Amino acid sequence: MKYIKDNFMGDLASLHQIFVPVYLNGHWFLIVVDLLYEIVRYLDSFKKGTLMTERKSVINNVLNYLENFLSDKNFGETPSFRNIQFSKYKFNELAVPQQSAKSNDCGIWVAQWMHLNRYWSLSNKTWVVNDYTRIRLAVDLVNDSNNSKRDIIVELAVTDWNKKMQQSVMQT
């Protein structure tokens, strides 16, 4: 626990939301634990894929794990996490657009919800997933300040673009 906290977590006192992407039976959905408002939000772009009772069971298992994780003695310097009880939080199943049955975009939906929540509320009802969404998400992730390989990726992309443009000019 100490290793995880020291290497992968920020200051727990400033933690407001916990995003947990869940993969179950070939499908991604998202759990957002809002520590400020004591709400567990469930976002799912294809609710017909698995029975809700199975997903609710997984959600409860994740919440139990998070309770134990955050109440561990290695997080002792943050007393507000010692007696946290996510099971008492309000459960909110957000109404979100549904993907088609033949779509494989559930992972894009989850990534988009996690990424866009930095800028907009999760209650935004205007989400779409299309080619623009996929490219925008990829570009945003590449250009994010936390991406240590950002400069290398951009340099390689520019080099590749310039090479293709030169080939295109030579063919005309």
PDB file of C-alpha atoms in Angstrom:
ATOM      1  CA  MET A   1       0.000   0.000   0.000  1.00  0.00           C
ATOM      2  CA  LYS A   2       2.770   2.414   0.898  1.00  0.00           C
ATOM      3  CA  TYR A   3       4.486   1.767  -2.449  1.00  0.00           C
ATOM      4  CA  ILE A   4       1.240   2.452  -4.343  1.00  0.00           C
ATOM      5  CA  LYS A   5       0.581   5.623  -2.365  1.00  0.00           C
ATOM      6  CA  ASP A   6       4.135   6.954  -2.734  1.00  0.00           C
ATOM      7  CA  ASN A   7       4.457   6.197  -6.439  1.00  0.00           C
ATOM      8  CA  PHE A   8       0.996   6.530  -7.922  1.00  0.00           C
ATOM      9  CA  MET A   9      -1.148   8.799  -5.773  1.00  0.00           C
ATOM     10  CA  GLY A  10      -1.243  12.491  -5.090  1.00  0.00           C
ATOM     11  CA  ASP A  11      -2.280  14.260  -1.912  1.00  0.00           C
ATOM     12  CA  LEU A  12      -5.294  12.389  -0.568  1.00  0.00           C
ATOM     13  CA  ALA A  13      -6.566  15.434   1.308  1.00  0.00           C
ATOM     14  CA  SER A  14      -7.250  17.130  -2.040  1.00  0.00           C
ATOM     15  CA  LEU A  15      -8.963  14.078  -3.549  1.00  0.00           C
ATOM     16  CA  HIS A  16     -12.507  14.925  -4.687  1.00  0.00           C
ATOM     17  CA  GLN A  17     -13.370  12.151  -7.132  1.00  0.00           C
ATOM     18  CA  ILE A  18     -12.196   8.621  -7.801  1.00  0.00           C
ATOM     19  CA  PHE A  19     -12.672   7.311 -11.357  1.00  0.00           C
ATOM     20  CA  VAL A  20     -12.842   3.537 -11.706  1.00  0.00           C
ATOM     21  CA  PRO A  21     -13.180   2.143 -15.237  1.00  0.00           C
ATOM     22  CA  VAL A  22     -14.563  -1.404 -15.047  1.00  0.00           C
ATOM     23  CA  TYR A  23     -14.276  -4.115 -17.713  1.00  0.00           C
ATOM     24  CA  LEU A  24     -16.916  -6.839 -17.366  1.00  0.00           C
ATOM     25  CA  ASN A  25     -17.955  -9.445 -19.935  1.00  0.00           C
ATOM     26  CA  GLY A  26     -16.324  -7.631 -22.853  1.00  0.00           C
ATOM     27  CA  HIS A  27     -17.733  -4.219 -21.930  1.00  0.00           C
ATOM     28  CA  TRP A  28     -16.391  -1.084 -20.216  1.00  0.00           C
ATOM     29  CA  PHE A  29     -18.401   1.115 -17.847  1.00  0.00           C
ATOM     30  CA  LEU A  30     -17.409   3.778 -15.349  1.00  0.00           C
ATOM     31  CA  ILE A  31     -17.848   4.304 -11.633  1.00  0.00           C
ATOM     32  CA  VAL A  32     -17.179   7.792 -10.245  1.00  0.00           C
ATOM     33  CA  VAL A  33     -16.991   8.139  -6.480  1.00  0.00           C
ATOM     34  CA  ASP A  34     -17.635  11.754  -5.551  1.00  0.00           C
ATOM     35  CA  LEU A  35     -16.139  12.320  -2.112  1.00  0.00           C
ATOM     36  CA  LEU A  36     -17.438  15.884  -1.770  1.00  0.00           C
ATOM     37  CA  TYR A  37     -21.097  15.095  -2.421  1.00  0.00           C
ATOM     38  CA  GLU A  38     -20.971  11.474  -1.193  1.00  0.00           C
ATOM     39  CA  ILE A  39     -22.381  10.084  -4.435  1.00  0.00           C
ATOM     40  CA  VAL A  40     -21.418   7.016  -6.445  1.00  0.00           C
ATOM     41  CA  ARG A  41     -22.138   7.699 -10.114  1.00  0.00           C
ATOM     42  CA  TYR A  42     -22.584   4.887 -12.616  1.00  0.00           C
ATOM     43  CA  LEU A  43     -22.093   5.637 -16.325  1.00  0.00           C
ATOM     44  CA  ASP A  44     -22.754   2.977 -18.926  1.00  0.00           C
ATOM     45  CA  SER A  45     -23.068   3.419 -22.683  1.00  0.00           C
ATOM     46  CA  PHE A  46     -24.617  -0.040 -23.221  1.00  0.00           C
ATOM     47  CA  LYS A  47     -26.846  -1.062 -20.345  1.00  0.00           C
ATOM     48  CA  LYS A  48     -28.372  -3.993 -22.243  1.00  0.00           C
ATOM     49  CA  GLY A  49     -25.116  -5.959 -22.380  1.00  0.00           C
ATOM     50  CA  THR A  50     -25.039  -7.390 -18.845  1.00  0.00           C
ATOM     51  CA  LEU A  51     -27.645  -7.685 -16.162  1.00  0.00           C
ATOM     52  CA  MET A  52     -27.643  -4.718 -13.794  1.00  0.00           C
ATOM     53  CA  THR A  53     -27.492  -7.060 -10.785  1.00  0.00           C
ATOM     54  CA  GLU A  54     -24.121  -8.361 -11.997  1.00  0.00           C
ATOM     55  CA  ARG A  55     -22.784  -4.856 -12.559  1.00  0.00           C
ATOM     56  CA  LYS A  56     -24.133  -3.686  -9.194  1.00  0.00           C
ATOM     57  CA  SER A  57     -22.317  -6.598  -7.531  1.00  0.00           C
ATOM     58  CA  VAL A  58     -19.055  -5.564  -9.220  1.00  0.00           C
ATOM     59  CA  ILE A  59     -19.654  -1.936  -8.209  1.00  0.00           C
ATOM     60  CA  ASN A  60     -20.162  -3.003  -4.572  1.00  0.00           C
ATOM     61  CA  ASN A  61     -16.947  -5.085  -4.683  1.00  0.00           C
ATOM     62  CA  VAL A  62     -15.020  -2.090  -6.065  1.00  0.00           C
ATOM     63  CA  LEU A  63     -16.452   0.197  -3.371  1.00  0.00           C
ATOM     64  CA  ASN A  64     -15.521  -2.289  -0.632  1.00  0.00           C
ATOM     65  CA  TYR A  65     -12.002  -2.497  -2.036  1.00  0.00           C
ATOM     66  CA  LEU A  66     -11.689   1.305  -2.116  1.00  0.00           C
ATOM     67  CA  GLU A  67     -12.935   1.573   1.483  1.00  0.00           C
ATOM     68  CA  ASN A  68     -10.273  -0.894   2.630  1.00  0.00           C
ATOM     69  CA  PHE A  69      -7.611   0.708   0.469  1.00  0.00           C
ATOM     70  CA  LEU A  70      -8.233   4.246   1.725  1.00  0.00           C
ATOM     71  CA  SER A  71      -8.593   3.193   5.357  1.00  0.00           C
ATOM     72  CA  ASP A  72      -5.235   1.380   5.335  1.00  0.00           C
ATOM     73  CA  LYS A  73      -2.774   2.530   8.024  1.00  0.00           C
ATOM     74  CA  ASN A  74      -0.370   3.796   5.331  1.00  0.00           C
ATOM     75  CA  PHE A  75      -2.880   6.569   4.675  1.00  0.00           C
ATOM     76  CA  GLY A  76      -2.945   7.457   8.383  1.00  0.00           C
ATOM     77  CA  GLU A  77      -1.908  11.053   7.821  1.00  0.00           C
ATOM     78  CA  THR A  78      -5.262  11.663   6.153  1.00  0.00           C
ATOM     79  CA  PRO A  79      -7.765  10.964   8.957  1.00  0.00           C
ATOM     80  CA  SER A  80     -10.813  11.791   6.827  1.00  0.00           C
ATOM     81  CA  PHE A  81     -10.277   8.526   4.932  1.00  0.00           C
ATOM     82  CA  ARG A  82     -10.141   6.253   7.994  1.00  0.00           C
ATOM     83  CA  ASN A  83     -13.881   5.654   8.401  1.00  0.00           C
ATOM     84  CA  ILE A  84     -15.105   6.203   4.878  1.00  0.00           C
ATOM     85  CA  GLN A  85     -18.203   4.169   3.976  1.00  0.00           C
ATOM     86  CA  PHE A  86     -18.997   4.263   0.280  1.00  0.00           C
ATOM     87  CA  SER A  87     -21.868   1.840   0.891  1.00  0.00           C
ATOM     88  CA  LYS A  88     -23.740   4.737   2.524  1.00  0.00           C
ATOM     89  CA  TYR A  89     -23.205   7.049  -0.441  1.00  0.00           C
ATOM     90  CA  LYS A  90     -26.141   7.842  -2.695  1.00  0.00           C
ATOM     91  CA  PHE A  91     -26.101   5.762  -5.903  1.00  0.00           C
ATOM     92  CA  ASN A  92     -26.771   7.759  -9.070  1.00  0.00           C
ATOM     93  CA  GLU A  93     -27.200   6.042 -12.420  1.00  0.00           C
ATOM     94  CA  LEU A  94     -26.664   8.840 -14.924  1.00  0.00           C
ATOM     95  CA  ALA A  95     -28.744   8.874 -18.089  1.00  0.00           C
ATOM     96  CA  VAL A  96     -26.177   8.835 -20.883  1.00  0.00           C
ATOM     97  CA  PRO A  97     -26.510   8.220 -24.631  1.00  0.00           C
ATOM     98  CA  GLN A  98     -26.457   4.526 -25.538  1.00  0.00           C
ATOM     99  CA  GLN A  99     -24.125   3.044 -28.130  1.00  0.00           C
ATOM    100  CA  SER A 100     -25.478   0.685 -30.781  1.00  0.00           C
ATOM    101  CA  ALA A 101     -25.327  -3.062 -30.179  1.00  0.00           C
ATOM    102  CA  LYS A 102     -22.727  -3.510 -32.952  1.00  0.00           C
ATOM    103  CA  SER A 103     -20.442  -0.780 -31.607  1.00  0.00           C
ATOM    104  CA  ASN A 104     -17.145  -1.434 -29.824  1.00  0.00           C
ATOM    105  CA  ASP A 105     -16.896   2.131 -28.506  1.00  0.00           C
ATOM    106  CA  CYS A 106     -17.548   1.492 -24.800  1.00  0.00           C
ATOM    107  CA  GLY A 107     -13.874   2.115 -23.958  1.00  0.00           C
ATOM    108  CA  ILE A 108     -13.948   5.406 -25.885  1.00  0.00           C
ATOM    109  CA  TRP A 109     -17.079   6.454 -23.967  1.00  0.00           C
ATOM    110  CA  VAL A 110     -15.376   5.702 -20.627  1.00  0.00           C
ATOM    111  CA  ALA A 111     -12.142   7.474 -21.589  1.00  0.00           C
ATOM    112  CA  GLN A 112     -14.136  10.462 -22.828  1.00  0.00           C
ATOM    113  CA  TRP A 113     -16.139  10.703 -19.586  1.00  0.00           C
ATOM    114  CA  MET A 114     -12.962  10.554 -17.499  1.00  0.00           C
ATOM    115  CA  HIS A 115     -11.112  13.023 -19.718  1.00  0.00           C
ATOM    116  CA  LEU A 116     -13.922  15.525 -20.242  1.00  0.00           C
ATOM    117  CA  ASN A 117     -14.891  15.631 -16.593  1.00  0.00           C
ATOM    118  CA  ARG A 118     -11.887  17.894 -16.049  1.00  0.00           C
ATOM    119  CA  TYR A 119     -13.699  20.553 -18.071  1.00  0.00           C
ATOM    120  CA  TRP A 120     -17.443  19.785 -17.919  1.00  0.00           C
ATOM    121  CA  SER A 121     -19.889  18.272 -15.487  1.00  0.00           C
ATOM    122  CA  LEU A 122     -20.734  14.582 -15.759  1.00  0.00           C
ATOM    123  CA  SER A 123     -24.342  15.686 -16.178  1.00  0.00           C
ATOM    124  CA  ASN A 124     -23.565  16.908 -19.718  1.00  0.00           C
ATOM    125  CA  LYS A 125     -26.056  15.147 -21.997  1.00  0.00           C
ATOM    126  CA  THR A 126     -24.535  16.075 -25.374  1.00  0.00           C
ATOM    127  CA  TRP A 127     -21.853  13.390 -25.675  1.00  0.00           C
ATOM    128  CA  VAL A 128     -21.288  11.667 -28.970  1.00  0.00           C
ATOM    129  CA  VAL A 129     -18.668   9.193 -30.143  1.00  0.00           C
ATOM    130  CA  ASN A 130     -17.545   9.481 -33.752  1.00  0.00           C
ATOM    131  CA  ASP A 131     -14.261   9.785 -35.682  1.00  0.00           C
ATOM    132  CA  TYR A 132     -13.775  13.350 -34.432  1.00  0.00           C
ATOM    133  CA  THR A 133     -14.245  12.203 -30.810  1.00  0.00           C
ATOM    134  CA  ARG A 134     -11.702   9.411 -31.201  1.00  0.00           C
ATOM    135  CA  ILE A 135      -9.082  11.669 -32.813  1.00  0.00           C
ATOM    136  CA  ARG A 136      -9.681  14.491 -30.322  1.00  0.00           C
ATOM    137  CA  LEU A 137      -9.278  12.101 -27.398  1.00  0.00           C
ATOM    138  CA  ALA A 138      -6.053  10.683 -28.872  1.00  0.00           C
ATOM    139  CA  VAL A 139      -4.614  14.156 -29.518  1.00  0.00           C
ATOM    140  CA  ASP A 140      -5.591  15.365 -26.040  1.00  0.00           C
ATOM    141  CA  LEU A 141      -3.969  12.341 -24.411  1.00  0.00           C
ATOM    142  CA  VAL A 142      -0.784  12.732 -26.467  1.00  0.00           C
ATOM    143  CA  ASN A 143      -0.552  16.462 -25.746  1.00  0.00           C
ATOM    144  CA  ASP A 144      -1.379  16.186 -22.048  1.00  0.00           C
ATOM    145  CA  SER A 145       1.286  17.714 -19.807  1.00  0.00           C
ATOM    146  CA  ASN A 146       1.483  14.427 -17.844  1.00  0.00           C
ATOM    147  CA  ASN A 147       2.550  12.485 -20.946  1.00  0.00           C
ATOM    148  CA  SER A 148       6.327  12.094 -20.635  1.00  0.00           C
ATOM    149  CA  LYS A 149       6.567  10.943 -24.281  1.00  0.00           C
ATOM    150  CA  ARG A 150       4.593  13.893 -25.659  1.00  0.00           C
ATOM    151  CA  ASP A 151       7.517  15.658 -27.349  1.00  0.00           C
ATOM    152  CA  ILE A 152       8.823  12.467 -28.959  1.00  0.00           C
ATOM    153  CA  ILE A 153       5.375  11.528 -30.306  1.00  0.00           C
ATOM    154  CA  VAL A 154       4.783  15.016 -31.711  1.00  0.00           C
ATOM    155  CA  GLU A 155       8.242  15.048 -33.330  1.00  0.00           C
ATOM    156  CA  LEU A 156       7.642  11.637 -34.947  1.00  0.00           C
ATOM    157  CA  ALA A 157       4.185  12.716 -36.148  1.00  0.00           C
ATOM    158  CA  VAL A 158       5.575  15.890 -37.742  1.00  0.00           C
ATOM    159  CA  THR A 159       8.404  13.928 -39.382  1.00  0.00           C
ATOM    160  CA  ASP A 160       5.914  11.386 -40.754  1.00  0.00           C
ATOM    161  CA  TRP A 161       3.602  14.152 -41.999  1.00  0.00           C
ATOM    162  CA  ASN A 162       6.464  15.975 -43.736  1.00  0.00           C
ATOM    163  CA  LYS A 163       7.621  12.731 -45.383  1.00  0.00           C
ATOM    164  CA  LYS A 164       4.107  12.037 -46.699  1.00  0.00           C
ATOM    165  CA  MET A 165       3.744  15.594 -47.959  1.00  0.00           C
ATOM    166  CA  GLN A 166       7.076  15.357 -49.821  1.00  0.00           C
ATOM    167  CA  GLN A 167       5.992  12.057 -51.401  1.00  0.00           C
ATOM    168  CA  SER A 168       2.683  13.602 -52.381  1.00  0.00           C
ATOM    169  CA  VAL A 169       4.402  16.585 -54.022  1.00  0.00           C
ATOM    170  CA  MET A 170       6.815  14.298 -55.910  1.00  0.00           C
ATOM    171  CA  GLN A 171       3.899  12.260 -57.293  1.00  0.00           C
ATOM    172  CA  THR A 172       2.203  15.343 -58.793  1.00  0.00           C
TER     173      THR A 172
END
